[in-house]
PDB file of C-alpha atoms and ligand atoms in Angstrom:
ATOM      1  CA  MET A   1     109.903  89.608  71.858  1.00 54.00           C
ATOM      2  CA  ALA A   2     111.270  92.550  73.881  1.00 59.00           C
ATOM      3  CA  GLU A   3     109.560  92.969  77.240  1.00 66.00           C
ATOM      4  CA  THR A   4     108.620  96.370  78.643  1.00 68.00           C
ATOM      5  CA  PRO A   5     110.747  96.948  81.760  1.00 69.00           C
ATOM      6  CA  PRO A   6     108.717  97.381  84.980  1.00 76.00           C
ATOM      7  CA  ALA A   7     108.013 101.012  85.866  1.00 87.00           C
ATOM      8  CA  ILE A   8     110.427 102.532  88.367  1.00 95.00           C
ATOM      9  CA  ARG A   9     108.825 102.880  91.784  1.00 97.00           C
ATOM     10  CA  THR A  10     107.924 106.497  92.514  1.00 96.00           C
ATOM     11  CA  PHE A  11     106.613 106.088  96.067  1.00 96.00           C
ATOM     12  CA  GLY A  12     108.184 105.222  99.425  1.00 92.00           C
ATOM     13  CA  ARG A  13     106.576 103.026 102.061  1.00 91.00           C
ATOM     14  CA  ILE A  14     103.108 101.640 101.462  1.00 92.00           C
ATOM     15  CA  ARG A  15     102.308 101.057 105.138  1.00 93.00           C
ATOM     16  CA  SER A  16     103.344 102.762 108.391  1.00 93.00           C
ATOM     17  CA  ARG A  17     101.512 102.774 111.739  1.00 91.00           C
ATOM     18  CA  PRO A  18      98.932 100.106 112.546  1.00 94.00           C
ATOM     19  CA  ILE A  19      95.607 101.118 111.037  1.00 96.00           C
ATOM     20  CA  LYS A  20      92.902 102.192 113.494  1.00 95.00           C
ATOM     21  CA  ARG A  21      89.935  99.875 113.907  1.00 96.00           C
ATOM     22  CA  ARG A  22      87.356 102.095 112.184  1.00 97.00           C
ATOM     23  CA  GLN A  23      89.666 102.666 109.232  1.00 97.00           C
ATOM     24  CA  ALA A  24      90.417  98.944 108.978  1.00 97.00           C
ATOM     25  CA  GLU A  25      86.660  98.288 108.847  1.00 98.00           C
ATOM     26  CA  LEU A  26      86.323 100.846 106.070  1.00 98.00           C
ATOM     27  CA  LEU A  27      89.148  99.165 104.147  1.00 98.00           C
ATOM     28  CA  ASP A  28      87.073  95.972 104.266  1.00 98.00           C
ATOM     29  CA  SER A  29      83.618  97.434 103.680  1.00 98.00           C
ATOM     30  CA  LEU A  30      83.834 100.759 101.815  1.00 98.00           C
ATOM     31  CA  ALA A  31      87.055 100.371  99.786  1.00 98.00           C
ATOM     32  CA  PRO A  32      85.760  97.522  97.578  1.00 98.00           C
ATOM     33  CA  LYS A  33      82.516  99.422  96.897  1.00 98.00           C
ATOM     34  CA  ILE A  34      84.240 102.544  95.638  1.00 98.00           C
ATOM     35  CA  ALA A  35      87.244 100.914  93.968  1.00 98.00           C
ATOM     36  CA  THR A  36      87.867 101.870  90.367  1.00 98.00           C
ATOM     37  CA  PRO A  37      87.514  99.031  87.830  1.00 98.00           C
ATOM     38  CA  THR A  38      90.607  96.959  87.118  1.00 98.00           C
ATOM     39  CA  THR A  39      90.037  96.687  83.372  1.00 98.00           C
ATOM     40  CA  PRO A  40      89.798  99.572  80.869  1.00 98.00           C
ATOM     41  CA  PHE A  41      86.796 101.782  81.647  1.00 98.00           C
ATOM     42  CA  ASP A  42      85.300 105.155  80.858  1.00 98.00           C
ATOM     43  CA  PRO A  43      84.974 107.115  84.118  1.00 98.00           C
ATOM     44  CA  ARG A  44      82.092 109.122  82.648  1.00 97.00           C
ATOM     45  CA  ALA A  45      80.078 105.902  82.587  1.00 97.00           C
ATOM     46  CA  LEU A  46      80.577 105.468  86.361  1.00 97.00           C
ATOM     47  CA  ALA A  47      78.607 108.640  87.051  1.00 97.00           C
ATOM     48  CA  PRO A  48      76.661 109.622  83.935  1.00 96.00           C
ATOM     49  CA  SER A  49      75.151 112.693  85.617  1.00 97.00           C
ATOM     50  CA  ALA A  50      78.561 114.102  86.676  1.00 98.00           C
ATOM     51  CA  LYS A  51      79.551 117.285  84.884  1.00 98.00           C
ATOM     52  CA  ALA A  52      83.246 116.450  84.923  1.00 98.00           C
ATOM     53  CA  VAL A  53      85.824 113.876  86.039  1.00 98.00           C
ATOM     54  CA  TRP A  54      88.818 114.963  88.109  1.00 99.00           C
ATOM     55  CA  LEU A  55      91.768 112.829  89.211  1.00 99.00           C
ATOM     56  CA  GLU A  56      94.100 113.330  92.174  1.00 99.00           C
ATOM     57  CA  ILE A  57      97.356 111.401  92.008  1.00 98.00           C
ATOM     58  CA  GLY A  58      99.049 110.614  95.325  1.00 98.00           C
ATOM     59  CA  PHE A  59      96.267 111.968  97.533  1.00 98.00           C
ATOM     60  CA  GLY A  60      98.141 111.088 100.752  1.00 98.00           C
ATOM     61  CA  GLY A  61      95.634 111.211 103.616  1.00 97.00           C
ATOM     62  CA  GLY A  62      92.855 112.291 101.252  1.00 98.00           C
ATOM     63  CA  GLU A  63      92.150 115.658 102.896  1.00 98.00           C
ATOM     64  CA  HIS A  64      92.344 117.604  99.650  1.00 98.00           C
ATOM     65  CA  LEU A  65      90.463 114.986  97.655  1.00 98.00           C
ATOM     66  CA  ALA A  66      87.617 114.745 100.158  1.00 98.00           C
ATOM     67  CA  ALA A  67      87.300 118.499 100.622  1.00 98.00           C
ATOM     68  CA  GLN A  68      87.188 119.099  96.860  1.00 98.00           C
ATOM     69  CA  ALA A  69      84.665 116.279  96.407  1.00 98.00           C
ATOM     70  CA  ALA A  70      82.465 117.749  99.149  1.00 98.00           C
ATOM     71  CA  ARG A  71      82.553 121.149  97.466  1.00 98.00           C
ATOM     72  CA  ARG A  72      81.789 119.738  94.060  1.00 98.00           C
ATOM     73  CA  PRO A  73      79.114 117.033  94.257  1.00 98.00           C
ATOM     74  CA  ASP A  74      78.597 117.519  90.500  1.00 98.00           C
ATOM     75  CA  VAL A  75      82.116 116.187  89.780  1.00 98.00           C
ATOM     76  CA  LEU A  76      83.253 112.552  89.870  1.00 98.00           C
ATOM     77  CA  PHE A  77      86.594 112.323  91.698  1.00 98.00           C
ATOM     78  CA  LEU A  78      89.094 109.587  91.031  1.00 98.00           C
ATOM     79  CA  GLY A  79      91.981 109.195  93.441  1.00 98.00           C
ATOM     80  CA  ALA A  80      95.085 107.014  93.296  1.00 98.00           C
ATOM     81  CA  GLU A  81      97.375 106.293  96.233  1.00 98.00           C
ATOM     82  CA  PRO A  82      99.464 103.207  97.066  1.00 98.00           C
ATOM     83  CA  PHE A  83     100.064 104.151 100.744  1.00 97.00           C
ATOM     84  CA  VAL A  84      97.560 101.983 102.634  1.00 98.00           C
ATOM     85  CA  ASN A  85      97.426 104.258 105.703  1.00 97.00           C
ATOM     86  CA  GLY A  86      96.628 107.155 103.342  1.00 98.00           C
ATOM     87  CA  VAL A  87      93.849 105.197 101.655  1.00 98.00           C
ATOM     88  CA  ALA A  88      92.439 104.273 105.082  1.00 98.00           C
ATOM     89  CA  SER A  89      92.486 107.920 106.136  1.00 98.00           C
ATOM     90  CA  ALA A  90      90.809 108.993 102.881  1.00 98.00           C
ATOM     91  CA  LEU A  91      88.077 106.410 103.463  1.00 98.00           C
ATOM     92  CA  ARG A  92      87.416 107.938 106.867  1.00 98.00           C
ATOM     93  CA  HIS A  93      86.964 111.382 105.292  1.00 98.00           C
ATOM     94  CA  ILE A  94      84.743 109.947 102.552  1.00 98.00           C
ATOM     95  CA  ASP A  95      82.630 108.143 105.137  1.00 98.00           C
ATOM     96  CA  GLU A  96      82.354 111.111 107.509  1.00 98.00           C
ATOM     97  CA  LEU A  97      81.362 113.459 104.711  1.00 98.00           C
ATOM     98  CA  ALA A  98      79.055 110.801 103.178  1.00 98.00           C
ATOM     99  CA  LEU A  99      80.593 111.411  99.760  1.00 98.00           C
ATOM    100  CA  ASP A 100      79.155 109.389  96.894  1.00 98.00           C
ATOM    101  CA  ASN A 101      81.229 110.993  94.130  1.00 98.00           C
ATOM    102  CA  VAL A 102      84.661 109.457  94.852  1.00 98.00           C
ATOM    103  CA  ARG A 103      86.266 106.329  93.414  1.00 98.00           C
ATOM    104  CA  LEU A 104      89.670 105.144  94.592  1.00 98.00           C
ATOM    105  CA  HIS A 105      92.529 103.130  93.164  1.00 98.00           C
ATOM    106  CA  ALA A 106      94.671 101.853  96.055  1.00 98.00           C
ATOM    107  CA  GLY A 107      97.829 101.582  94.002  1.00 98.00           C
ATOM    108  CA  ASP A 108     100.094 103.209  91.471  1.00 98.00           C
ATOM    109  CA  ALA A 109      98.342 105.999  89.555  1.00 98.00           C
ATOM    110  CA  ARG A 110     100.117 104.932  86.378  1.00 98.00           C
ATOM    111  CA  ASP A 111      98.163 101.657  86.410  1.00 98.00           C
ATOM    112  CA  LEU A 112      94.903 103.581  86.700  1.00 98.00           C
ATOM    113  CA  MET A 113      95.869 106.081  84.000  1.00 98.00           C
ATOM    114  CA  ALA A 114      96.575 103.213  81.588  1.00 98.00           C
ATOM    115  CA  LEU A 115      92.954 102.056  81.927  1.00 98.00           C
ATOM    116  CA  LEU A 116      91.426 105.431  81.040  1.00 98.00           C
ATOM    117  CA  PRO A 117      90.355 106.375  77.528  1.00 98.00           C
ATOM    118  CA  ALA A 118      91.840 109.378  75.742  1.00 98.00           C
ATOM    119  CA  GLY A 119      90.321 112.705  76.739  1.00 98.00           C
ATOM    120  CA  SER A 120      88.339 111.257  79.658  1.00 98.00           C
ATOM    121  CA  LEU A 121      89.538 113.638  82.401  1.00 98.00           C
ATOM    122  CA  ASP A 122      88.746 117.296  82.951  1.00 98.00           C
ATOM    123  CA  ARG A 123      91.286 117.986  85.666  1.00 98.00           C
ATOM    124  CA  LEU A 124      94.313 116.423  87.272  1.00 99.00           C
ATOM    125  CA  PHE A 125      95.994 117.232  90.595  1.00 99.00           C
ATOM    126  CA  LEU A 126      99.545 116.229  91.443  1.00 98.00           C
ATOM    127  CA  LEU A 127     100.198 117.967  94.751  1.00 98.00           C
ATOM    128  CA  PHE A 128     103.466 117.704  96.626  1.00 98.00           C
ATOM    129  CA  PRO A 129     104.554 114.455  94.966  1.00 98.00           C
ATOM    130  CA  ASP A 130     107.483 112.606  96.498  1.00 98.00           C
ATOM    131  CA  PRO A 131     110.392 114.949  95.683  1.00 98.00           C
ATOM    132  CA  TRP A 132     113.247 112.427  95.565  1.00 97.00           C
ATOM    133  CA  PRO A 133     115.743 115.249  96.146  1.00 96.00           C
ATOM    134  CA  LYS A 134     118.950 113.196  95.854  1.00 96.00           C
ATOM    135  CA  ARG A 135     120.325 113.161  92.343  1.00 96.00           C
ATOM    136  CA  ARG A 136     120.608 109.373  92.279  1.00 96.00           C
ATOM    137  CA  HIS A 137     116.864 109.178  93.066  1.00 97.00           C
ATOM    138  CA  HIS A 138     115.687 111.667  90.435  1.00 97.00           C
ATOM    139  CA  LYS A 139     114.666 108.767  88.218  1.00 97.00           C
ATOM    140  CA  ARG A 140     111.959 107.985  90.796  1.00 98.00           C
ATOM    141  CA  ARG A 141     110.186 111.297  90.247  1.00 98.00           C
ATOM    142  CA  LEU A 142     106.740 110.807  88.828  1.00 98.00           C
ATOM    143  CA  VAL A 143     107.074 113.713  86.430  1.00 98.00           C
ATOM    144  CA  GLY A 144     108.949 112.652  83.327  1.00 97.00           C
ATOM    145  CA  PRO A 145     108.279 112.357  79.596  1.00 97.00           C
ATOM    146  CA  ASP A 146     106.179 109.172  79.956  1.00 97.00           C
ATOM    147  CA  PHE A 147     104.010 110.706  82.650  1.00 98.00           C
ATOM    148  CA  ILE A 148     103.490 113.917  80.680  1.00 98.00           C
ATOM    149  CA  GLU A 149     102.582 111.970  77.559  1.00 98.00           C
ATOM    150  CA  GLU A 150     100.086 109.819  79.455  1.00 98.00           C
ATOM    151  CA  ALA A 151      98.569 112.844  81.212  1.00 98.00           C
ATOM    152  CA  ALA A 152      98.201 114.529  77.817  1.00 98.00           C
ATOM    153  CA  ARG A 153      96.451 111.448  76.457  1.00 98.00           C
ATOM    154  CA  ILE A 154      93.819 111.198  79.184  1.00 98.00           C
ATOM    155  CA  LEU A 155      93.133 114.911  79.620  1.00 98.00           C
ATOM    156  CA  GLU A 156      90.480 116.560  77.493  1.00 98.00           C
ATOM    157  CA  ARG A 157      91.509 119.578  75.443  1.00 98.00           C
ATOM    158  CA  GLY A 158      91.380 122.650  77.711  1.00 98.00           C
ATOM    159  CA  ALA A 159      91.655 120.511  80.874  1.00 98.00           C
ATOM    160  CA  ARG A 160      93.980 121.731  83.614  1.00 98.00           C
ATOM    161  CA  LEU A 161      96.744 119.901  85.466  1.00 98.00           C
ATOM    162  CA  ARG A 162      97.840 121.390  88.798  1.00 98.00           C
ATOM    163  CA  PHE A 163     101.281 120.576  90.202  1.00 98.00           C
ATOM    164  CA  ALA A 164     102.696 121.819  93.489  1.00 98.00           C
ATOM    165  CA  THR A 165     105.970 121.245  95.284  1.00 98.00           C
ATOM    166  CA  ASP A 166     108.089 122.883  97.953  1.00 98.00           C
ATOM    167  CA  TRP A 167     111.331 121.609  96.465  1.00 98.00           C
ATOM    168  CA  ALA A 168     112.888 124.241  94.194  1.00 98.00           C
ATOM    169  CA  ASP A 169     114.665 121.723  92.021  1.00 98.00           C
ATOM    170  CA  TYR A 170     111.491 119.669  91.448  1.00 98.00           C
ATOM    171  CA  ALA A 171     109.620 122.845  90.467  1.00 98.00           C
ATOM    172  CA  ASP A 172     112.312 123.676  87.881  1.00 98.00           C
ATOM    173  CA  TRP A 173     112.440 120.054  86.736  1.00 98.00           C
ATOM    174  CA  THR A 174     108.682 119.927  86.177  1.00 98.00           C
ATOM    175  CA  LEU A 175     108.391 123.293  84.504  1.00 98.00           C
ATOM    176  CA  GLU A 176     111.252 122.475  82.151  1.00 98.00           C
ATOM    177  CA  ARG A 177     109.656 119.179  81.113  1.00 98.00           C
ATOM    178  CA  PHE A 178     106.146 120.576  80.619  1.00 98.00           C
ATOM    179  CA  LEU A 179     107.489 123.511  78.621  1.00 98.00           C
ATOM    180  CA  ARG A 180     109.185 120.979  76.352  1.00 97.00           C
ATOM    181  CA  SER A 181     105.856 119.220  75.737  1.00 98.00           C
ATOM    182  CA  ALA A 182     103.798 120.338  72.763  1.00 98.00           C
ATOM    183  CA  ALA A 183     100.652 119.142  74.553  1.00 98.00           C
ATOM    184  CA  PHE A 184     100.536 121.699  77.386  1.00 98.00           C
ATOM    185  CA  ASP A 185     100.596 125.439  77.921  1.00 98.00           C
ATOM    186  CA  TRP A 186     101.759 126.925  81.216  1.00 98.00           C
ATOM    187  CA  THR A 187      98.948 129.226  82.331  1.00 98.00           C
ATOM    188  CA  ALA A 188     100.944 131.624  84.558  1.00 97.00           C
ATOM    189  CA  GLN A 189     100.676 135.310  83.712  1.00 96.00           C
ATOM    190  CA  VAL A 190     102.300 136.914  86.762  1.00 96.00           C
ATOM    191  CA  ALA A 191     104.672 135.685  89.490  1.00 95.00           C
ATOM    192  CA  ASP A 192     101.879 135.359  92.040  1.00 95.00           C
ATOM    193  CA  ASP A 193     100.398 132.622  89.853  1.00 95.00           C
ATOM    194  CA  TRP A 194     103.212 130.308  90.898  1.00 97.00           C
ATOM    195  CA  ARG A 195     103.928 131.882  94.266  1.00 97.00           C
ATOM    196  CA  ARG A 196     100.428 131.816  95.751  1.00 97.00           C
ATOM    197  CA  ALA A 197      98.181 128.848  96.351  1.00 97.00           C
ATOM    198  CA  PRO A 198      95.221 128.974  93.952  1.00 97.00           C
ATOM    199  CA  PRO A 199      92.014 130.203  95.620  1.00 97.00           C
ATOM    200  CA  ASP A 200      90.322 126.796  95.384  1.00 97.00           C
ATOM    201  CA  HIS A 201      93.235 124.917  96.976  1.00 98.00           C
ATOM    202  CA  VAL A 202      92.732 122.962 100.211  1.00 97.00           C
ATOM    203  CA  ALA A 203      95.947 122.554 102.229  1.00 96.00           C
ATOM    204  CA  THR A 204      96.864 119.192 103.762  1.00 94.00           C
ATOM    205  CA  ARG A 205      98.717 118.382 106.961  1.00 92.00           C
ATOM    206  CA  TYR A 206     101.637 117.068 104.917  1.00 93.00           C
ATOM    207  CA  GLU A 207     101.887 120.320 102.980  1.00 94.00           C
ATOM    208  CA  GLU A 208     101.767 122.399 106.154  1.00 95.00           C
ATOM    209  CA  LYS A 209     104.817 120.592 107.512  1.00 96.00           C
ATOM    210  CA  ARG A 210     106.882 122.454 104.894  1.00 95.00           C
ATOM    211  CA  LEU A 211     109.442 119.694 104.505  1.00 97.00           C
ATOM    212  CA  GLY A 212     110.937 121.111 101.323  1.00 97.00           C
ATOM    213  CA  ASP A 213     113.636 123.678 100.695  1.00 97.00           C
ATOM    214  CA  CYS A 214     111.457 126.522  99.358  1.00 98.00           C
ATOM    215  CA  ALA A 215     107.999 128.032  99.632  1.00 97.00           C
ATOM    216  CA  PRO A 216     105.391 126.044  97.684  1.00 98.00           C
ATOM    217  CA  VAL A 217     105.491 126.575  93.944  1.00 98.00           C
ATOM    218  CA  TRP A 218     102.208 126.230  92.026  1.00 98.00           C
ATOM    219  CA  LEU A 219     102.302 125.231  88.381  1.00 98.00           C
ATOM    220  CA  GLU A 220      99.142 124.985  86.336  1.00 98.00           C
ATOM    221  CA  PHE A 221      99.163 123.607  82.790  1.00 98.00           C
ATOM    222  CA  GLU A 222      96.398 123.539  80.223  1.00 98.00           C
ATOM    223  CA  ARG A 223      95.990 120.723  77.729  1.00 98.00           C
ATOM    224  CA  ARG A 224      96.246 122.179  74.236  1.00 98.00           C
TER     225      ARG A 224
HETATM  226  C1  SAM B   1     104.691 113.568  99.701  1.00 87.79           C
HETATM  227  S1  SAM B   1     103.175 112.764  99.681  1.00 87.79           S
HETATM  228  C2  SAM B   1     101.970 114.061  99.456  1.00 87.79           C
HETATM  229  C3  SAM B   1     100.563 113.618  99.688  1.00 87.79           C
HETATM  230  C4  SAM B   1      99.474 114.624  99.343  1.00 87.79           C
HETATM  231  N1  SAM B   1      99.460 114.926  97.937  1.00 87.79           N
HETATM  232  C5  SAM B   1      99.587 115.873 100.142  1.00 87.79           C
HETATM  233  O1  SAM B   1      99.954 116.908  99.569  1.00 87.79           O
HETATM  234  O2  SAM B   1      99.310 115.823 101.347  1.00 87.79           O
HETATM  235  C6  SAM B   1     103.233 112.039  98.062  1.00 87.79           C
HETATM  236  C7  SAM B   1     102.266 110.904  97.909  1.00 87.79           C
HETATM  237  O3  SAM B   1     102.288 110.440  96.555  1.00 87.79           O
HETATM  238  C8  SAM B   1     102.133 109.045  96.577  1.00 87.79           C
HETATM  239  N2  SAM B   1     102.641 108.494  95.300  1.00 87.79           N
HETATM  240  C9  SAM B   1     103.925 108.400  94.904  1.00 87.79           C
HETATM  241  N3  SAM B   1     104.005 107.797  93.713  1.00 87.79           N
HETATM  242  C10 SAM B   1     102.724 107.523  93.337  1.00 87.79           C
HETATM  243  C11 SAM B   1     102.159 106.892  92.218  1.00 87.79           C
HETATM  244  N4  SAM B   1     102.912 106.410  91.238  1.00 87.79           N
HETATM  245  N5  SAM B   1     100.818 106.774  92.157  1.00 87.79           N
HETATM  246  C12 SAM B   1     100.048 107.248  93.154  1.00 87.79           C
HETATM  247  N6  SAM B   1     100.525 107.861  94.250  1.00 87.79           N
HETATM  248  C13 SAM B   1     101.858 107.988  94.348  1.00 87.79           C
HETATM  249  C14 SAM B   1     102.895 108.592  97.800  1.00 87.79           C
HETATM  250  O4  SAM B   1     102.496 107.320  98.265  1.00 87.79           O
HETATM  251  C15 SAM B   1     102.573 109.714  98.783  1.00 87.79           C
HETATM  252  O5  SAM B   1     101.460 109.415  99.583  1.00 87.79           O
END
């Protein structure tokens, strides 16, 4: 029987500096309590009173995730991030803000997505994903036909997916691939829609470093 090849790794390091004591404690105590299930599950069942379920893929240090979750206590937030220092930092934000509407997957978002039922998400954020600017690394970019198909499967009709990057080539790459998909419509009406951060955006330290080769580009797609 043919085996499915392992997914190409889309992230860089999963650990950097030593983790501070408080964050290490939270990795031991809080992380297991708010971890997403490891077998197929319906996120709506995790918080039956939540009005919606939103997912952030690659939340980095968790600043955006935590700020959005604090603003919207009526929404259940799922977050996926394999970078342990990022998860530890997100736990600190979750703890400080006493958030009870966040569940985290400390790993590859694609593993989490595979566990979710069709149409179970109302919003998805993919903000400043690893750009893999060298041509030979393009295959590591998270956005590709498989990702778009899986995002389409788990997003409810009318749900929005927000993508941002400050690498011109990754913006073109993503737009091209989403425009090719029959499952999504690009919502932009005027140039400012891709040139300006949406009003509900919360900037992160990573984003403010402006490591890319262009001003941030904002792409918002709606599930058909
Ligand atoms: C460039 S950083 C940006 C972090 C954050 N979104 C921000 O804007 O501050 C990209 C992040 O995506 C994460 N990442 C890459 N591939 C991923 C995957 N398959 N699943 C989840 N996270 C991923 C990386 O570990 C990294 O922390």
